[in-house]
Tab-separated table of C-alpha atoms in Angstrom:
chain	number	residue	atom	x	y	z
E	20	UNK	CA	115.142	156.994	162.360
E	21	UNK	CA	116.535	155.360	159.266
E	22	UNK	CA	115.559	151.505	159.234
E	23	UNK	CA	118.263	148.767	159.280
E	24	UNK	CA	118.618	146.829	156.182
E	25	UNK	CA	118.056	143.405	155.995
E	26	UNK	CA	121.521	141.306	156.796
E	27	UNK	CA	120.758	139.074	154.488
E	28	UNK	CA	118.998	140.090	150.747
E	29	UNK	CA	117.391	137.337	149.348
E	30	UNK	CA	119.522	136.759	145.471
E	31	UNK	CA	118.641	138.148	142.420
E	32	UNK	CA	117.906	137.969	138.936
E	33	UNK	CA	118.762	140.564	136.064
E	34	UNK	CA	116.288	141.473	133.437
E	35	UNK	CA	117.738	141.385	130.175
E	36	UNK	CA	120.277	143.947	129.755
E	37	UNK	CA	118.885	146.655	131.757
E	38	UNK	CA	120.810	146.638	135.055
E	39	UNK	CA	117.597	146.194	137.034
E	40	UNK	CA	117.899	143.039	139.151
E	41	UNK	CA	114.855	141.442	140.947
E	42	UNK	CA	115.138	139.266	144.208
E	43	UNK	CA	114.122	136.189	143.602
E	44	UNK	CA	111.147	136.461	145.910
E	45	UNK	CA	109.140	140.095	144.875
E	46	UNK	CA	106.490	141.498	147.423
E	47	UNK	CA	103.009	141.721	145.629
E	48	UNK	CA	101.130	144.931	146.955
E	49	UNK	CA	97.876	144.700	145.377
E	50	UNK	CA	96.652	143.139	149.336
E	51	UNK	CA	97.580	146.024	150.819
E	52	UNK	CA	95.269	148.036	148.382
E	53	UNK	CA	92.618	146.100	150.190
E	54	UNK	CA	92.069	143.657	147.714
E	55	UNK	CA	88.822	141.554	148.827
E	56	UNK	CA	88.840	142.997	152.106
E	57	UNK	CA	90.081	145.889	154.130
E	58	UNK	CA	93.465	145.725	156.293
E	59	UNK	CA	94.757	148.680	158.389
E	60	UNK	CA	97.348	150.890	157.836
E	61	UNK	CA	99.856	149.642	160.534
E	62	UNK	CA	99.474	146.081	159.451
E	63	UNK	CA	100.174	147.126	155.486
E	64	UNK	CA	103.123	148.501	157.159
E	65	UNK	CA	104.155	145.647	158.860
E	66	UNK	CA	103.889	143.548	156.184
E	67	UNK	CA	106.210	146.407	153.945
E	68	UNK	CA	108.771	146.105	156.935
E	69	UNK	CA	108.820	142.395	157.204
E	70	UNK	CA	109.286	141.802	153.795
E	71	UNK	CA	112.406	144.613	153.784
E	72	UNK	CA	113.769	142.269	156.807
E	73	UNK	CA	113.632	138.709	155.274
E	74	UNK	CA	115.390	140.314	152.261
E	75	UNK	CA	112.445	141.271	149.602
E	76	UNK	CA	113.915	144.077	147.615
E	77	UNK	CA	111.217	143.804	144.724
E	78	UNK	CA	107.782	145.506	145.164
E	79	UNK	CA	104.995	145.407	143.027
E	80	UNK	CA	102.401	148.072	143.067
E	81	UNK	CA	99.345	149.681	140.672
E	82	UNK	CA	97.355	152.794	140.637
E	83	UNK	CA	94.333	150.002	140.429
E	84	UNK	CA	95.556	148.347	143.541
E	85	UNK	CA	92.814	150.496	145.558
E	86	UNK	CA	92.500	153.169	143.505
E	87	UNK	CA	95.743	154.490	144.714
E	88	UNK	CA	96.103	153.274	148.189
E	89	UNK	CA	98.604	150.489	147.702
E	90	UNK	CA	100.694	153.138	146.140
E	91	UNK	CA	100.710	155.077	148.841
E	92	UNK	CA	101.108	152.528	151.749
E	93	UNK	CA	103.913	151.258	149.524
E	94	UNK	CA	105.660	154.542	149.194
E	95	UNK	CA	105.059	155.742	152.651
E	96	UNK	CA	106.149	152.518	154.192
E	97	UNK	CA	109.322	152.134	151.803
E	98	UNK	CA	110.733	156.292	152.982
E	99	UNK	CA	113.654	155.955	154.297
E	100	UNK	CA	115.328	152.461	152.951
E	101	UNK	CA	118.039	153.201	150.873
E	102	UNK	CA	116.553	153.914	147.314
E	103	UNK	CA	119.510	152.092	145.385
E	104	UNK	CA	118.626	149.029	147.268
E	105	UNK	CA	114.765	149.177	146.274
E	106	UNK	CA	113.359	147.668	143.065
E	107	UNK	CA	110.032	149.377	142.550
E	108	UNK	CA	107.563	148.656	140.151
E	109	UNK	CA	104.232	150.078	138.893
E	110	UNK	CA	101.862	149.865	135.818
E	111	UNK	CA	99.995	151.971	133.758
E	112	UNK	CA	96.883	151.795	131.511
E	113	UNK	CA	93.787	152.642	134.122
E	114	UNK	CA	94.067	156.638	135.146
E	115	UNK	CA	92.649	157.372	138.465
E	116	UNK	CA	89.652	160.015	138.503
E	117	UNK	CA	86.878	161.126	140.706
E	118	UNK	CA	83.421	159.308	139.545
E	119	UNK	CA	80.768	161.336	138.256
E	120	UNK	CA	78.181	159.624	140.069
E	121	UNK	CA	80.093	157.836	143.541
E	122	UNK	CA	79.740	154.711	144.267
E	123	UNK	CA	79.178	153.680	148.242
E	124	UNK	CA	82.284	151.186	147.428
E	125	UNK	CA	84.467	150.390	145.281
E	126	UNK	CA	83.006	147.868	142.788
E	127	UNK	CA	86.133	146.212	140.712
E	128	UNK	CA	87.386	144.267	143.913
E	129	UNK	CA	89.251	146.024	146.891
E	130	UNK	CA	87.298	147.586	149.896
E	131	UNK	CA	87.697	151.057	149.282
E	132	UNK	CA	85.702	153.823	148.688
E	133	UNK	CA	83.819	154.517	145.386
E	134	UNK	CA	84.061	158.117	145.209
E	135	UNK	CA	87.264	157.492	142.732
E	136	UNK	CA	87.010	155.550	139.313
E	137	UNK	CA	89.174	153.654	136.846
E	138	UNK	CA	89.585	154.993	133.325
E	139	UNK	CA	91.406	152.556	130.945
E	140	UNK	CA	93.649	154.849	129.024
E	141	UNK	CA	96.796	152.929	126.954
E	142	UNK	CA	97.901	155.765	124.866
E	143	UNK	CA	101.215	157.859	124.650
E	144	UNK	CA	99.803	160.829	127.252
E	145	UNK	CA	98.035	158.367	129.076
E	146	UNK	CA	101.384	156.389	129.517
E	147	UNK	CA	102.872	159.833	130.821
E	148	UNK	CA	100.549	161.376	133.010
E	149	UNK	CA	99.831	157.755	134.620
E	150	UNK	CA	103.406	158.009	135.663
E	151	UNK	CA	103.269	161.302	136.791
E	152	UNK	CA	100.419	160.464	139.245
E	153	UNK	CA	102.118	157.394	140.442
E	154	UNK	CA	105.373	159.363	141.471
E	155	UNK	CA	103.029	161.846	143.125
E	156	UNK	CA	101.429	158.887	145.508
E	157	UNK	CA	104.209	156.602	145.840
E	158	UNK	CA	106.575	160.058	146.611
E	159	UNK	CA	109.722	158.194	144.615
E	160	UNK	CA	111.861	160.039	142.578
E	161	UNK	CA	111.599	156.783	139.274
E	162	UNK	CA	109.718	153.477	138.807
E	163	UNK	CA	112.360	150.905	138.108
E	164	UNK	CA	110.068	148.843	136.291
E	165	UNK	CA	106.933	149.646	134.526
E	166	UNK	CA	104.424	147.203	133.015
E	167	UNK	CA	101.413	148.242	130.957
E	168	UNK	CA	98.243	146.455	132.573
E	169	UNK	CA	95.900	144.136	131.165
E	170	UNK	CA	95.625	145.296	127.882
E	171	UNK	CA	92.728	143.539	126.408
E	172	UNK	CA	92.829	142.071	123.243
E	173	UNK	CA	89.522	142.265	122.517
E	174	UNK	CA	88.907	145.651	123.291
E	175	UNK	CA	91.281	146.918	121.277
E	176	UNK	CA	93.638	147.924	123.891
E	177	UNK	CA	96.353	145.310	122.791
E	178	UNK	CA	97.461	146.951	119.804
E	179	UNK	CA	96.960	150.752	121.889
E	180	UNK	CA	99.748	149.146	123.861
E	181	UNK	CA	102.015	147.741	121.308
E	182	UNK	CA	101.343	151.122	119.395
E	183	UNK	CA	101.812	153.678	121.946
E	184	UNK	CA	102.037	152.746	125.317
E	185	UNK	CA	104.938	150.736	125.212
E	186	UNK	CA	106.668	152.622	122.655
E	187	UNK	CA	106.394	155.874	125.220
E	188	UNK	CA	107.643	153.326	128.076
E	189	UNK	CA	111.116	152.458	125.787
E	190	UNK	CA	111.300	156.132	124.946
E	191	UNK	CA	111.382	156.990	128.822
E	192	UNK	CA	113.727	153.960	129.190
E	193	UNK	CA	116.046	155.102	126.587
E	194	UNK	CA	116.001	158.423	128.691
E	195	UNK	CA	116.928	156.699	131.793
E	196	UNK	CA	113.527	157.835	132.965
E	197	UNK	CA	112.679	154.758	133.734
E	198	UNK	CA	114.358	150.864	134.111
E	199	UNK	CA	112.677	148.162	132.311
E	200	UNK	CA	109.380	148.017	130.520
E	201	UNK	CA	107.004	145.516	129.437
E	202	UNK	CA	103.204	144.172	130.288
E	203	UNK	CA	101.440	142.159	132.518
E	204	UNK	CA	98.466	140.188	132.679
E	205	UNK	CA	96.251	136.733	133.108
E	206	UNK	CA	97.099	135.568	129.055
E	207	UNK	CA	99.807	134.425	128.263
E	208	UNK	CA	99.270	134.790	124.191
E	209	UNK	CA	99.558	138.756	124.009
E	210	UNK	CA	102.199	138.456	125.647
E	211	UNK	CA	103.663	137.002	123.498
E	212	UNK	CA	102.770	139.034	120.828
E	213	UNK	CA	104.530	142.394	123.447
E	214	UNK	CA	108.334	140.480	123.453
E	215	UNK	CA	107.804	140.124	119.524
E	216	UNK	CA	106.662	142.935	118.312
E	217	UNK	CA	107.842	145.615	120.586
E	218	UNK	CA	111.182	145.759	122.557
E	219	UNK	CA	109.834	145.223	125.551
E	220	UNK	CA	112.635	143.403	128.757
E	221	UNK	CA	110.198	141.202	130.616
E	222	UNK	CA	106.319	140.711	131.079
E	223	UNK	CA	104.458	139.755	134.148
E	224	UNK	CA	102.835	136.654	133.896
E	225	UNK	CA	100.034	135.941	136.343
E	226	UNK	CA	98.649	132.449	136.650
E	227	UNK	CA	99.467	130.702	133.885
E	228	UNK	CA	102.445	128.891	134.307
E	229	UNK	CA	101.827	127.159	137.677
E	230	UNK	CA	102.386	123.413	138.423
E	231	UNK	CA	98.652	123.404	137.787
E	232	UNK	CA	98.402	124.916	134.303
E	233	UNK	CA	101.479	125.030	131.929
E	234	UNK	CA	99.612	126.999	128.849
E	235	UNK	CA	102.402	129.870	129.192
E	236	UNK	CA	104.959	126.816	127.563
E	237	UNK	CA	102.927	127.359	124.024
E	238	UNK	CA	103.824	131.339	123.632
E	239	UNK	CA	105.737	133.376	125.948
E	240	UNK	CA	108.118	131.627	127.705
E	241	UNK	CA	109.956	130.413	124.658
E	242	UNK	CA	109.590	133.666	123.783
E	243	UNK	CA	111.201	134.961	126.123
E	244	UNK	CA	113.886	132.434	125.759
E	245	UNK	CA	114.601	133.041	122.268
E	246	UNK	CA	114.717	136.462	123.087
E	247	UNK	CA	116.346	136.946	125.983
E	248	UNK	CA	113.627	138.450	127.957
E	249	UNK	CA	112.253	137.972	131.441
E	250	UNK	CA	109.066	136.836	132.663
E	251	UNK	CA	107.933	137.581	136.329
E	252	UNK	CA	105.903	134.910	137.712
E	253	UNK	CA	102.714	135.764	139.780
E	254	UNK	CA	99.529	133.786	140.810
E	255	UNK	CA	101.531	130.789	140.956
E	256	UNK	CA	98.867	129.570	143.764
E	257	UNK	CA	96.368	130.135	141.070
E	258	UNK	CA	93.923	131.926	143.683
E	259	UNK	CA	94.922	130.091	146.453
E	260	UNK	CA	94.035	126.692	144.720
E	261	UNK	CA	98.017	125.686	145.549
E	262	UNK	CA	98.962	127.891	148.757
E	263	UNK	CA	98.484	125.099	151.257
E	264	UNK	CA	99.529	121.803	152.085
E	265	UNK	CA	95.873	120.377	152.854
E	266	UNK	CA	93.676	121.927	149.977
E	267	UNK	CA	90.098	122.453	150.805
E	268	UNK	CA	86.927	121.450	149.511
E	269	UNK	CA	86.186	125.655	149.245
E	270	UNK	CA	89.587	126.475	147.227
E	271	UNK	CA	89.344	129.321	144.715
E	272	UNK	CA	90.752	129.113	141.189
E	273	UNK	CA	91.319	132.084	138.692
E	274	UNK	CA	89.679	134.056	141.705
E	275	UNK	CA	86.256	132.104	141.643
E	276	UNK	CA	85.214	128.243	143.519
E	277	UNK	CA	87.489	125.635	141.800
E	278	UNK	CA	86.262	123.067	140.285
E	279	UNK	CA	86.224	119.483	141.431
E	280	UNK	CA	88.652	118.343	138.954
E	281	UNK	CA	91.244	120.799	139.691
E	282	UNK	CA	90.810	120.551	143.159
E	283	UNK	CA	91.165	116.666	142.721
E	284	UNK	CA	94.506	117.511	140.652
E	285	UNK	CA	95.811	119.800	143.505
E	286	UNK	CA	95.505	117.343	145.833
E	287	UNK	CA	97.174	114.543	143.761
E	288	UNK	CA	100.008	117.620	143.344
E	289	UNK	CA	100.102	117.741	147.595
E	290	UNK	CA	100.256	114.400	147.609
E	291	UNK	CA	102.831	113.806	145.647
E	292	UNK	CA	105.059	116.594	147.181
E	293	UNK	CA	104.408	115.224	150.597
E	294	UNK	CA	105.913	111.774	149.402
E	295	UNK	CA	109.275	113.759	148.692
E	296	UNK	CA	109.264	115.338	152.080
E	297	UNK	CA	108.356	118.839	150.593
E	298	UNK	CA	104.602	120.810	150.327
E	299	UNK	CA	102.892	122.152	147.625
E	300	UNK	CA	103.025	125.965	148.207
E	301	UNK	CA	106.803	125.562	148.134
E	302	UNK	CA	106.477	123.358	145.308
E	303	UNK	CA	104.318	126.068	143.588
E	304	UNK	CA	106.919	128.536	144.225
E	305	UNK	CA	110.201	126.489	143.066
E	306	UNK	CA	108.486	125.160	139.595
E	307	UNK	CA	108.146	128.725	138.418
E	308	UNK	CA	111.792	129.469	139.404
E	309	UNK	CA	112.869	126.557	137.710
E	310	UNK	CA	112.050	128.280	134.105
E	311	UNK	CA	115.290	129.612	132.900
E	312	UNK	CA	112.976	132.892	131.824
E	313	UNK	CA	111.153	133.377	134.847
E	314	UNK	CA	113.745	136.124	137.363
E	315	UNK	CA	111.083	136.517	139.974
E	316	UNK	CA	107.718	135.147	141.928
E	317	UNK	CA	105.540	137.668	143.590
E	318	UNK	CA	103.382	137.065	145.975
E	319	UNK	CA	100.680	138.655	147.422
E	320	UNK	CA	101.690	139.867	151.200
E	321	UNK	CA	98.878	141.335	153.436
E	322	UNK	CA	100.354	140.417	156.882
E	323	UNK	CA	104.035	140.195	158.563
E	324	UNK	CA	102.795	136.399	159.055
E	325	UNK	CA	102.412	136.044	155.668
E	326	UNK	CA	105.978	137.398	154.507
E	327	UNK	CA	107.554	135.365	156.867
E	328	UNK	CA	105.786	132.286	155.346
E	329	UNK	CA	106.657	132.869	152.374
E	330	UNK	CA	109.962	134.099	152.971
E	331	UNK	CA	110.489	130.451	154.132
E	332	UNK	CA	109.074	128.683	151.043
E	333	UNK	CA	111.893	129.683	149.680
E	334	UNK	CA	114.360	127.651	151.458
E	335	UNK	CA	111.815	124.486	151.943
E	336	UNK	CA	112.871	121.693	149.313
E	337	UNK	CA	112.891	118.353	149.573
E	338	UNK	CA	116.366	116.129	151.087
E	339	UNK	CA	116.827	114.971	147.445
E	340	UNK	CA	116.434	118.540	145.790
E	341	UNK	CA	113.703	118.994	143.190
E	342	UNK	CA	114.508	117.230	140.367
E	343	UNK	CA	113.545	114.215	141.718
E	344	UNK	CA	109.754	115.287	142.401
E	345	UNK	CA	109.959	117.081	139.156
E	346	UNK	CA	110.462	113.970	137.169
E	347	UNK	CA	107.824	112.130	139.547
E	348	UNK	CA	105.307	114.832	138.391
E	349	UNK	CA	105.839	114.562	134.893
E	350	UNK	CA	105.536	110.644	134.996
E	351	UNK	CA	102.442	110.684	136.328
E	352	UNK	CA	100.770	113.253	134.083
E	353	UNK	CA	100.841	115.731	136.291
E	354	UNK	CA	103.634	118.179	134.565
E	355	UNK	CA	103.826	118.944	130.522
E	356	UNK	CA	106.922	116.842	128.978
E	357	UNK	CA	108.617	119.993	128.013
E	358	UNK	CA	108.338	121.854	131.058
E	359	UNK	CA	112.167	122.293	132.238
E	360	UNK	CA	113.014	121.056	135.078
E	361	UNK	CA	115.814	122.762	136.329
């Protein structure tokens, strides 16, 4: 049987010029990849079919998301919705290939097996037979958006990507193989340096423009302004440092223990939301909407619990809207001065 849709679809947000539009709230499917830990296949599912019900029509997968299995939870689980309704993205960069010597488990994060490796490949037939795979697991017939991932600087495979593996991804866009292009990763500096030097529509941005950490103000977002490009916001709970109310002594921070001084900040954050009648996870979730570049926030879903939490982050603001706890925020040192505020 052909699922309902949603009655309501949560709005949207174009990217640049291409005709692909993301709702404002984008499902992040590297959890059901069994990121950190394992989760079955019927609650991966679940989660997929709540999201499609509180109005999620952006979903964000990656062959490194479990070597594959988020892909194919995500494709299996979206069969059957109406394709024109679906914004589906992917990434390329690491090709997925059996491991000359297997591992018991996987050992670069999700609870998988380790018979299957990672090889970082940014180059023009890497870019091609990456997608190729990816259509193969996922069983679409196009990736709406695809993002080149974590191209590191350092090893060289920054300038791969503004060389070659973005190039191929505008040449397959200019073919209508493909929507919109760009990059996505934890610095915000490179990219940068992908909306200026390539013609890349929007960038993924993961952590580091939260109402903890505002870095992403020096280099891509007005980047992005001046160039009319979008920026899709993820790890806005930097780790989980911002996704509750009552932040604990334990809270993780760029995926490792916080610090005391950040955890100290997060709680002056809470504090302050709670004094506007609001909390900080929907706080956390509004700031990054509140950039005129940003078009999306993804967020990690591993349960139907969790999309319908935050599904309802969404609508949670406080009686006076946010531009009062905005202002608050910056006053007391807590926001950058030049952070807009809606």
């Amino acid at each position: 049987m052909t699922p309902a849709p949603a009655a309501q679809p949560l709005p949207t947000r174009q990217i640049r010029a291409t005709g692909v539009h993301l709702s404002t709230l984008g499902f992040g499917a590297a959890v059901i990849g069994n990121l950190f830990r394992a989760v079955d296949d019927a609650t991966a599912r679940g989660a997929v079919d709540a999201a499609w019900d509180a109005g999620i029509r952006y979903f964000d997968t990656a062959p490194h998301y479990g070597v594959g299995l988020s892909e194919r939870r995500l494709g299996e689980a979206l069969r059957g919705r109406p394709r024109a309704e679906l914004v589906v993205s992917s990434k390329v960069g690491r090709l997925l290939r059996p491991r000359e010597v297997p591992l018991d488990r996987d050992d670069d994060g999700f609870d998988v097996p380790g018979d299957v490796g990672r090889v970082r490949d940014y180059s023009r037939d890497g870019v091609l037979r990456s997608i190729e795979e990816t259509l193969e697991r996922t069983g679409l017939d196009r990736l709406d958006v695809v993002y080149v991932h974590d191209p590191d600087e350092e090893l060289g495979h920054l300038q791969t990507a503004l060389t070659e593996a973005i190039p191929a991804l505008v040449e397959l866009r200019e073919q209508g193989v493909v929507g919109a292009v760009g990059a996505g990763m934890n610095f915000s500096a490179p990219l940068a340096r992908v909306l200026r030097e390539t013609d890349a529509d929007v960038v993924m941005l993961a952590g580091r423009y939260t109402l903890l950490e505002q870095g992403a103000l020096d280099d891509v977002l007005p980047a992005a302004v001046e160039l009319g490009r979008a920026v899709v916001a993820v790890g806005v709970f930097n780790s989980g440092l911002l996704a509750r109310q009552e932040v604990p002594d334990d809270a993780n921070w760029n995926y490792e223990q916080a610090p005391p001084h950040l955890i100290a900040r997060a709680r002056q954050l809470a504090a302050a939301c709670a004094e506007h009648g609001t909390t900080l996870p929907a706080a956390a979730v509004a700031f990054a909407l509140a950039h005129p570049a940003v078009v999306d926030v993804t967020l990690g879903m591993r349960t139907a619990e969790q999309v319908a939490r935050n599904a309802a982050l969404l609508t949670e603001q406080p009686p006076g809207g946010w531009q009062p706890l905005w202002t608050d925020l910056r006053e007391r040192g807590l926001l950058r001065a030049d952070a807009p505020l809606g």
